[in-house]
Short mmCIF file of C-alpha atoms in Angstrom, two decimals:
data_model
loop_
_atom_site.label_atom_id
_atom_site.label_comp_id
_atom_site.label_asym_id
_atom_site.label_seq_id
_atom_site.Cartn_x
_atom_site.Cartn_y
_atom_site.Cartn_z
CA UNK A 570 -10.20 -30.86 8.84
CA UNK A 571 -11.33 -34.15 8.71
CA UNK A 572 -12.80 -36.56 11.39
CA UNK A 573 -9.49 -36.40 13.75
CA UNK A 574 -9.89 -32.70 13.56
CA UNK A 575 -13.52 -32.35 14.39
CA UNK A 576 -12.84 -34.73 17.15
CA UNK A 577 -10.04 -32.43 18.73
CA UNK A 578 -12.17 -29.87 18.35
CA UNK A 579 -15.40 -31.29 20.37
CA UNK A 580 -12.97 -32.31 22.96
CA UNK A 581 -11.58 -29.10 23.30
CA UNK A 582 -14.99 -27.08 23.52
CA UNK A 583 -16.13 -30.26 26.18
CA UNK A 584 -13.19 -29.33 28.25
CA UNK A 585 -13.90 -25.68 27.95
CA UNK A 586 -17.56 -26.44 29.07
CA UNK A 587 -15.91 -28.54 31.75
CA UNK A 588 -13.95 -25.66 33.30
CA UNK A 589 -16.75 -22.99 33.09
CA UNK A 590 -19.12 -25.61 34.92
CA UNK A 591 -16.45 -25.90 37.55
CA UNK A 592 -16.10 -22.51 37.68
CA UNK A 593 -20.19 -21.76 38.41
CA UNK A 594 -19.97 -24.91 41.01
CA UNK A 595 -16.97 -22.69 42.87
CA UNK A 596 -14.71 -25.81 41.91
CA UNK A 597 -10.95 -25.17 41.87
CA UNK A 598 -9.10 -25.15 37.91
CA UNK A 599 -6.71 -27.87 39.13
CA UNK A 600 -9.82 -30.17 40.15
CA UNK A 601 -10.74 -30.62 36.54
CA UNK A 602 -7.58 -32.75 35.84
CA UNK A 603 -8.31 -36.11 35.25
CA UNK A 604 -5.52 -37.55 37.79
CA UNK A 605 -6.76 -35.46 40.43
CA UNK A 606 -10.34 -36.89 39.61
CA UNK A 607 -9.74 -40.66 39.58
CA UNK A 608 -7.78 -40.32 43.07
CA UNK A 609 -10.54 -38.55 44.47
CA UNK A 610 -12.54 -41.90 45.02
CA UNK A 611 -16.03 -42.40 44.06
CA UNK A 612 -17.12 -38.37 44.56
CA UNK A 613 -14.36 -37.71 42.03
CA UNK A 614 -15.92 -40.38 39.77
CA UNK A 615 -19.29 -38.62 39.74
CA UNK A 616 -17.69 -35.25 39.01
CA UNK A 617 -15.46 -36.77 36.36
CA UNK A 618 -18.90 -38.17 34.95
CA UNK A 619 -20.74 -34.67 35.31
CA UNK A 620 -18.25 -31.96 34.22
CA UNK A 621 -16.02 -34.05 31.45
CA UNK A 622 -18.20 -36.92 30.10
CA UNK A 623 -21.66 -35.42 30.11
CA UNK A 624 -20.53 -32.53 27.96
CA UNK A 625 -18.08 -34.71 25.71
CA UNK A 626 -21.48 -36.87 24.94
CA UNK A 627 -23.77 -33.82 24.45
CA UNK A 628 -21.28 -32.21 21.90
CA UNK A 629 -20.23 -35.47 20.18
CA UNK A 630 -24.13 -36.30 19.52
CA UNK A 631 -25.41 -32.75 19.13
CA UNK A 632 -22.60 -31.27 16.75
CA UNK A 633 -23.48 -33.49 13.86
CA UNK A 634 -26.73 -32.30 13.86
CA UNK A 635 -25.69 -29.03 13.32
CA UNK A 636 -23.27 -29.86 10.55
CA UNK A 637 -23.79 -29.00 7.14
CA UNK A 638 -22.80 -32.22 5.56
CA UNK A 639 -25.24 -33.95 3.31
CA UNK A 640 -25.90 -37.42 2.68
CA UNK A 641 -25.48 -39.49 -0.50
CA UNK A 642 -28.77 -39.81 -2.82
CA UNK A 643 -29.35 -41.96 -5.46
CA UNK A 644 -31.25 -41.00 -8.43
CA UNK A 645 -32.24 -43.19 -11.38
CA UNK A 646 -29.87 -45.65 -9.89
CA UNK A 647 -27.01 -43.41 -10.17
CA UNK A 648 -25.01 -42.14 -6.81
CA UNK A 649 -24.93 -38.41 -6.65
CA UNK A 650 -21.82 -37.25 -4.87
CA UNK A 651 -22.67 -34.10 -2.91
CA UNK A 652 -19.65 -32.25 -1.43
CA UNK A 653 -19.59 -32.46 2.41
CA UNK A 654 -18.51 -29.58 4.43
CA UNK A 655 -15.93 -30.60 7.21
CA UNK A 656 -17.14 -27.61 9.24
CA UNK A 657 -19.66 -28.01 11.73
CA UNK A 658 -21.47 -25.81 13.77
CA UNK A 659 -19.17 -24.90 16.75
CA UNK A 660 -15.89 -25.02 14.22
CA UNK A 661 -18.01 -22.50 12.12
CA UNK A 662 -18.78 -20.08 14.57
CA UNK A 663 -15.27 -20.46 16.41
CA UNK A 664 -13.20 -20.14 13.15
CA UNK A 665 -14.83 -18.97 9.85
CA UNK A 666 -17.17 -15.96 11.45
CA UNK A 667 -14.53 -14.94 13.58
CA UNK A 668 -11.93 -15.11 10.79
CA UNK A 669 -14.35 -12.98 8.60
CA UNK A 670 -15.21 -10.41 11.51
CA UNK A 671 -11.49 -9.84 12.01
CA UNK A 672 -10.19 -9.41 8.55
CA UNK A 673 -13.15 -8.80 6.41
CA UNK A 674 -15.28 -6.92 8.98
CA UNK A 675 -19.32 -6.93 8.99
CA UNK A 676 -19.53 -6.61 5.11
CA UNK A 677 -18.39 -8.67 2.16
CA UNK A 678 -15.82 -6.54 0.62
CA UNK A 679 -16.22 -8.42 -2.62
CA UNK A 680 -19.71 -7.64 -3.31
CA UNK A 681 -20.40 -5.20 -5.63
CA UNK A 682 -23.08 -3.36 -3.22
CA UNK A 683 -20.62 -3.00 -0.40
CA UNK A 684 -17.79 -1.56 -2.58
CA UNK A 685 -16.95 2.12 -2.29
CA UNK A 686 -16.85 4.51 -5.62
CA UNK A 687 -13.55 5.03 -6.57
CA UNK A 688 -12.67 8.91 -5.37
CA UNK A 689 -11.73 11.39 -7.93
CA UNK A 690 -8.18 12.17 -6.96
CA UNK A 691 -7.24 8.30 -7.53
CA UNK A 692 -8.92 7.99 -10.99
CA UNK A 693 -6.65 7.38 -13.95
CA UNK A 694 -7.69 10.53 -15.73
CA UNK A 695 -6.77 12.94 -13.12
CA UNK A 696 -3.53 11.18 -12.22
CA UNK A 697 -2.61 11.17 -15.87
CA UNK A 698 -3.59 15.03 -15.74
CA UNK A 699 -1.13 15.70 -12.55
CA UNK A 700 1.53 13.66 -14.21
CA UNK A 701 1.28 15.71 -17.60
CA UNK A 702 1.58 18.76 -15.49
CA UNK A 703 4.52 17.89 -13.66
CA UNK A 704 6.44 16.06 -16.56
CA UNK A 705 5.98 19.10 -18.39
CA UNK A 706 8.12 22.24 -17.68
CA UNK A 707 6.36 25.74 -17.51
CA UNK A 708 7.97 28.48 -19.66
CA UNK A 709 8.09 32.08 -18.99
CA UNK A 710 7.15 34.72 -22.02
CA UNK A 711 7.77 37.97 -22.51
CA UNK A 712 5.37 40.17 -24.30
CA UNK A 713 6.74 42.78 -26.49
CA UNK A 714 5.59 44.94 -29.61
CA UNK A 715 7.99 45.22 -32.68
CA UNK A 716 8.42 48.04 -34.74
CA UNK A 717 5.24 47.48 -36.53
CA UNK A 718 3.19 47.29 -33.49
CA UNK A 719 2.90 43.82 -33.76
CA UNK A 720 2.21 41.73 -30.10
CA UNK A 721 5.08 39.25 -29.98
CA UNK A 722 5.82 36.67 -26.92
CA UNK A 723 8.95 35.24 -26.56
CA UNK A 724 10.62 32.60 -24.21
CA UNK A 725 12.81 34.29 -21.55
CA UNK A 726 16.48 33.02 -21.72
CA UNK A 727 16.17 32.23 -17.83
CA UNK A 728 13.50 29.52 -18.95
CA UNK A 729 14.38 26.19 -17.34
CA UNK A 730 16.07 23.51 -19.91
CA UNK A 731 15.89 19.88 -20.07
CA UNK A 732 13.04 17.64 -18.02
CA UNK A 733 12.31 16.79 -14.44
CA UNK A 734 13.88 13.34 -13.47
CA UNK A 735 11.31 10.44 -13.18
CA UNK A 736 11.21 10.36 -9.46
CA UNK A 737 10.48 13.91 -8.96
CA UNK A 738 7.45 13.50 -11.49
CA UNK A 739 6.44 10.36 -9.73
CA UNK A 740 6.71 12.34 -6.02
CA UNK A 741 4.30 14.97 -7.40
CA UNK A 742 1.74 12.62 -8.08
CA UNK A 743 1.81 10.78 -4.92
CA UNK A 744 3.58 13.23 -2.55
CA UNK A 745 0.89 13.15 0.25
CA UNK A 746 0.82 9.35 0.29
CA UNK A 747 4.47 9.29 0.93
CA UNK A 748 4.62 11.84 3.40
CA UNK A 749 1.82 10.34 5.41
CA UNK A 750 3.72 7.08 5.03
CA UNK A 751 6.97 8.52 6.48
CA UNK A 752 5.02 10.32 9.38
CA UNK A 753 3.39 6.83 10.51
CA UNK A 754 6.79 5.15 9.83
CA UNK A 755 8.71 7.49 11.92
CA UNK A 756 5.97 7.04 14.60
CA UNK A 757 6.28 3.26 14.56
CA UNK A 758 10.14 3.38 15.00
CA UNK A 759 9.87 5.42 18.17
CA UNK A 760 6.83 3.34 19.38
CA UNK A 761 8.79 -0.12 18.74
CA UNK A 762 11.10 0.83 21.50
CA UNK A 763 8.46 0.97 24.11
CA UNK A 764 7.90 -2.77 24.43
CA UNK A 765 11.55 -3.35 25.43
CA UNK A 766 11.18 -0.57 28.10
CA UNK A 767 8.00 -1.65 29.55
CA UNK A 768 9.65 -5.21 29.66
CA UNK A 769 12.59 -3.49 31.74
CA UNK A 770 9.96 -2.18 34.29
CA UNK A 771 8.31 -5.52 34.75
CA UNK A 772 11.42 -6.89 35.75
CA UNK A 773 12.05 -4.11 37.99
CA UNK A 774 8.32 -4.56 39.36
CA UNK A 775 9.01 -8.49 39.99
CA UNK A 776 12.16 -7.94 41.89
CA UNK A 777 11.42 -5.20 43.95
CA UNK A 778 7.88 -5.64 44.60
CA UNK A 779 6.37 -2.64 43.79
CA UNK A 780 2.93 -1.86 44.38
CA UNK A 781 0.38 -4.01 42.87
CA UNK A 782 -1.33 -1.69 40.29
CA UNK A 783 2.09 -0.66 38.80
CA UNK A 784 1.86 -4.11 37.17
CA UNK A 785 -1.41 -3.85 35.68
CA UNK A 786 -0.16 -0.58 34.38
CA UNK A 787 2.88 -1.68 32.62
CA UNK A 788 1.11 -5.00 31.25
CA UNK A 789 -1.45 -2.47 29.81
CA UNK A 790 1.23 -0.21 28.29
CA UNK A 791 2.94 -3.20 26.95
CA UNK A 792 -0.14 -4.51 25.23
CA UNK A 793 -1.43 -1.01 23.87
CA UNK A 794 2.09 -0.12 22.46
CA UNK A 795 2.10 -3.67 20.40
CA UNK A 796 -1.52 -2.79 19.18
CA UNK A 797 -0.72 0.71 18.19
CA UNK A 798 2.52 -0.43 16.67
CA UNK A 799 0.95 -2.93 14.47
CA UNK A 800 -1.93 -0.28 13.81
CA UNK A 801 0.74 2.06 12.48
CA UNK A 802 2.74 -0.36 10.44
CA UNK A 803 -0.83 -1.51 8.55
CA UNK A 804 -1.74 2.23 7.76
CA UNK A 805 2.14 2.79 6.68
CA UNK A 806 1.74 -0.47 4.25
CA UNK A 807 -1.58 1.13 2.96
CA UNK A 808 -0.16 4.67 2.19
CA UNK A 809 2.86 3.00 0.52
CA UNK A 810 0.81 0.78 -1.44
CA UNK A 811 -1.82 3.86 -2.30
CA UNK A 812 0.81 5.83 -3.69
CA UNK A 813 2.50 2.84 -5.78
CA UNK A 814 -1.08 2.38 -7.46
CA UNK A 815 -1.53 6.23 -8.24
CA UNK A 816 1.99 6.21 -9.88
CA UNK A 817 1.46 2.97 -11.60
CA UNK A 818 -2.00 4.04 -12.93
CA UNK A 819 -0.04 7.72 -13.90
CA UNK A 820 2.54 5.98 -15.83
CA UNK A 821 0.23 3.51 -17.76
CA UNK A 822 -2.07 6.11 -19.02
CA UNK A 823 0.93 8.17 -20.08
CA UNK A 824 2.44 5.36 -21.71
CA UNK A 825 -0.88 4.47 -23.60
CA UNK A 826 -1.41 8.05 -24.54
CA UNK A 827 1.88 8.11 -26.16
CA UNK A 828 1.54 4.62 -27.86
CA UNK A 829 -1.53 5.99 -29.45
CA UNK A 830 -0.40 9.55 -30.69
CA UNK A 831 2.77 8.50 -32.17
CA UNK A 832 3.10 7.89 -36.18
CA UNK A 833 3.11 5.11 -38.00
CA UNK A 834 6.61 5.22 -39.07
CA UNK A 835 7.74 5.80 -35.20
CA UNK A 836 5.40 2.80 -34.03
CA UNK A 837 7.32 0.48 -36.12
CA UNK A 838 10.15 0.96 -34.17
CA UNK A 839 8.32 -0.64 -31.13
CA UNK A 840 6.90 -4.41 -31.05
CA UNK A 841 3.83 -5.29 -28.85
CA UNK A 842 6.31 -7.09 -26.60
CA UNK A 843 8.23 -3.99 -26.10
CA UNK A 844 5.30 -2.02 -24.94
CA UNK A 845 3.75 -4.64 -22.99
CA UNK A 846 7.19 -5.15 -21.09
CA UNK A 847 7.26 -1.30 -20.62
CA UNK A 848 3.46 -1.48 -18.87
CA UNK A 849 3.80 -4.73 -17.08
CA UNK A 850 7.47 -4.90 -15.77
CA UNK A 851 9.04 -1.66 -15.89
CA UNK A 852 5.98 0.15 -14.15
CA UNK A 853 5.57 -2.47 -11.51
CA UNK A 854 9.13 -2.12 -10.99
CA UNK A 855 8.41 1.65 -10.35
CA UNK A 856 5.62 0.68 -7.80
CA UNK A 857 7.53 -1.67 -6.08
CA UNK A 858 10.37 0.86 -5.37
CA UNK A 859 7.83 3.34 -4.22
CA UNK A 860 6.78 0.61 -1.50
CA UNK A 861 10.48 0.39 -0.37
CA UNK A 862 11.17 3.89 -0.96
CA UNK A 863 11.00 4.80 3.18
CA UNK A 864 13.12 1.89 3.93
CA UNK A 865 16.02 3.96 2.59
CA UNK A 866 15.89 6.29 5.49
CA UNK A 867 13.63 4.10 8.26
CA UNK A 868 15.96 0.96 8.16
CA UNK A 869 19.36 2.80 9.04
CA UNK A 870 17.28 4.92 11.55
CA UNK A 871 16.06 1.90 13.32
CA UNK A 872 19.39 0.47 13.35
CA UNK A 873 20.97 3.49 15.00
CA UNK A 874 18.17 3.54 17.76
CA UNK A 875 18.36 -0.37 18.45
CA UNK A 876 22.33 0.24 18.73
CA UNK A 877 21.70 3.56 21.36
CA UNK A 878 18.97 1.10 23.23
CA UNK A 879 21.78 -1.61 23.55
CA UNK A 880 24.42 0.75 24.36
CA UNK A 881 22.37 2.02 27.08
CA UNK A 882 21.65 -1.05 28.82
CA UNK A 883 24.73 -3.43 27.92
CA UNK A 884 27.46 -0.86 27.38
CA UNK A 885 30.50 -1.77 24.91
CA UNK A 886 29.69 -5.47 25.08
CA UNK A 887 26.71 -4.93 22.19
CA UNK A 888 29.46 -3.98 19.82
CA UNK A 889 30.18 -7.67 19.51
CA UNK A 890 26.83 -8.24 18.22
CA UNK A 891 27.49 -5.66 15.56
CA UNK A 892 30.85 -7.00 14.65
CA UNK A 893 29.15 -10.03 14.26
CA UNK A 894 26.17 -8.88 12.23
CA UNK A 895 28.91 -6.99 9.86
CA UNK A 896 30.87 -9.86 9.24
CA UNK A 897 27.92 -12.26 8.58
CA UNK A 898 26.52 -9.62 5.89
CA UNK A 899 30.10 -8.98 4.04
CA UNK A 900 30.52 -12.74 4.08
CA UNK A 901 26.97 -13.28 2.50
CA UNK A 902 27.38 -10.26 0.25
CA UNK A 903 30.74 -11.50 -1.09
CA UNK A 904 29.46 -15.20 -1.86
CA UNK A 905 26.36 -13.82 -3.73
CA UNK A 906 28.65 -11.52 -5.70
CA UNK A 907 31.02 -14.42 -6.79
CA UNK A 908 27.92 -17.13 -7.25
CA UNK A 909 26.32 -14.65 -9.70
CA UNK A 910 29.83 -14.12 -11.62
CA UNK A 911 30.23 -18.06 -11.96
CA UNK A 912 26.53 -18.32 -13.26
CA UNK A 913 27.24 -15.77 -15.96
CA UNK A 914 30.70 -17.37 -16.50
CA UNK A 915 28.81 -20.74 -17.12
CA UNK A 916 25.98 -19.19 -19.35
CA UNK A 917 28.45 -17.49 -22.02
CA UNK A 918 30.75 -20.84 -21.95
CA UNK A 919 27.85 -23.38 -22.41
CA UNK A 920 25.17 -21.30 -23.91
CA UNK A 921 21.69 -23.01 -24.15
CA UNK A 922 20.81 -25.01 -27.55
CA UNK A 923 18.45 -22.81 -29.72
CA UNK A 924 15.69 -24.34 -31.92
CA UNK A 925 15.98 -23.58 -35.70
CA UNK A 926 12.31 -22.76 -35.99
CA UNK A 927 13.24 -19.92 -33.07
CA UNK A 928 16.08 -18.85 -35.20
CA UNK A 929 14.05 -18.60 -38.52
CA UNK A 930 11.39 -16.46 -36.83
CA UNK A 931 14.07 -14.45 -35.16
CA UNK A 932 15.75 -13.64 -38.78
CA UNK A 933 12.29 -12.95 -40.49
CA UNK A 934 11.19 -10.40 -37.27
CA UNK A 935 14.62 -8.91 -38.08
CA UNK A 936 14.14 -8.67 -41.82
CA UNK A 937 10.76 -7.02 -41.02
CA UNK A 938 12.02 -4.55 -39.00
CA UNK A 939 14.57 -3.36 -41.67
CA UNK A 940 12.19 -3.16 -44.39
#
């Protein structure tokens, strides 16, 4: 943060100490302002020295004692630079440890001893087996005996034909995560309307002068609704990310098994770059689609709920906002479409020059593939 940042932090801490001392001494909070203190005469100057200058001096002199900085040292005529740490004791306590507790918890998540074992249903082998069972349709066989009393099994005529689509197989792999995420998303949408209703009740409370405890109840309801809504959104994203991870793991395992099992003649049709693109790009796109799958129904539902809420309070005037948003969206979409077409036209008209060495490599690769 530098010296200026440390000085500001120390001044802020000194001001907090002065406010605490004033509260202990039963002084009003406005009495701590420098203008009131200087205009109060000699008694105000003494109060300023006790409640503001003294904490500043103590913190300014005491904070460097607890700092993690190390001085420069000389060793055999050479100066050793030790990397100083700009965080003092107070800033470290207020920022570093607090951030660690809020975000990382009380354990270091990156240490091997603090990591939880991977559950059986999330491992790649189990996910690959589920993917394989879902991708291969079960066929029904009918057993009968022929004229020579030989036991024969033949598939029934009503056996399913074709293969299941990819989205059905992926849903079979991560169906519970998608369902839990959908339930949490629906609850979050319903709960996101509560703060707006609570603000309306607070405005009525301020204007009409209801019972005092009603205001505390409304404020508590507003805070809890925001907290629970954020908690539901975080768990929604967690379950969606877990479902996307399971689908990606199953797809990568299936691709590797397919590559290792195909014959050498068939393997020549696929280059290493093609297989790498399948694993790194296409599988990642499937994971990104899964993370946005619930948005296909949640976004329209949220828009409809918001419009109903606005119609209830504003009436037909809310349609002006809807018309403005619709016109802006259509204009942006048309502009992006024409810009894309213009860019493609420029690329086709003036293609980038190719290096001769790259052309030789491409011809050599095509000749190798043909042979």
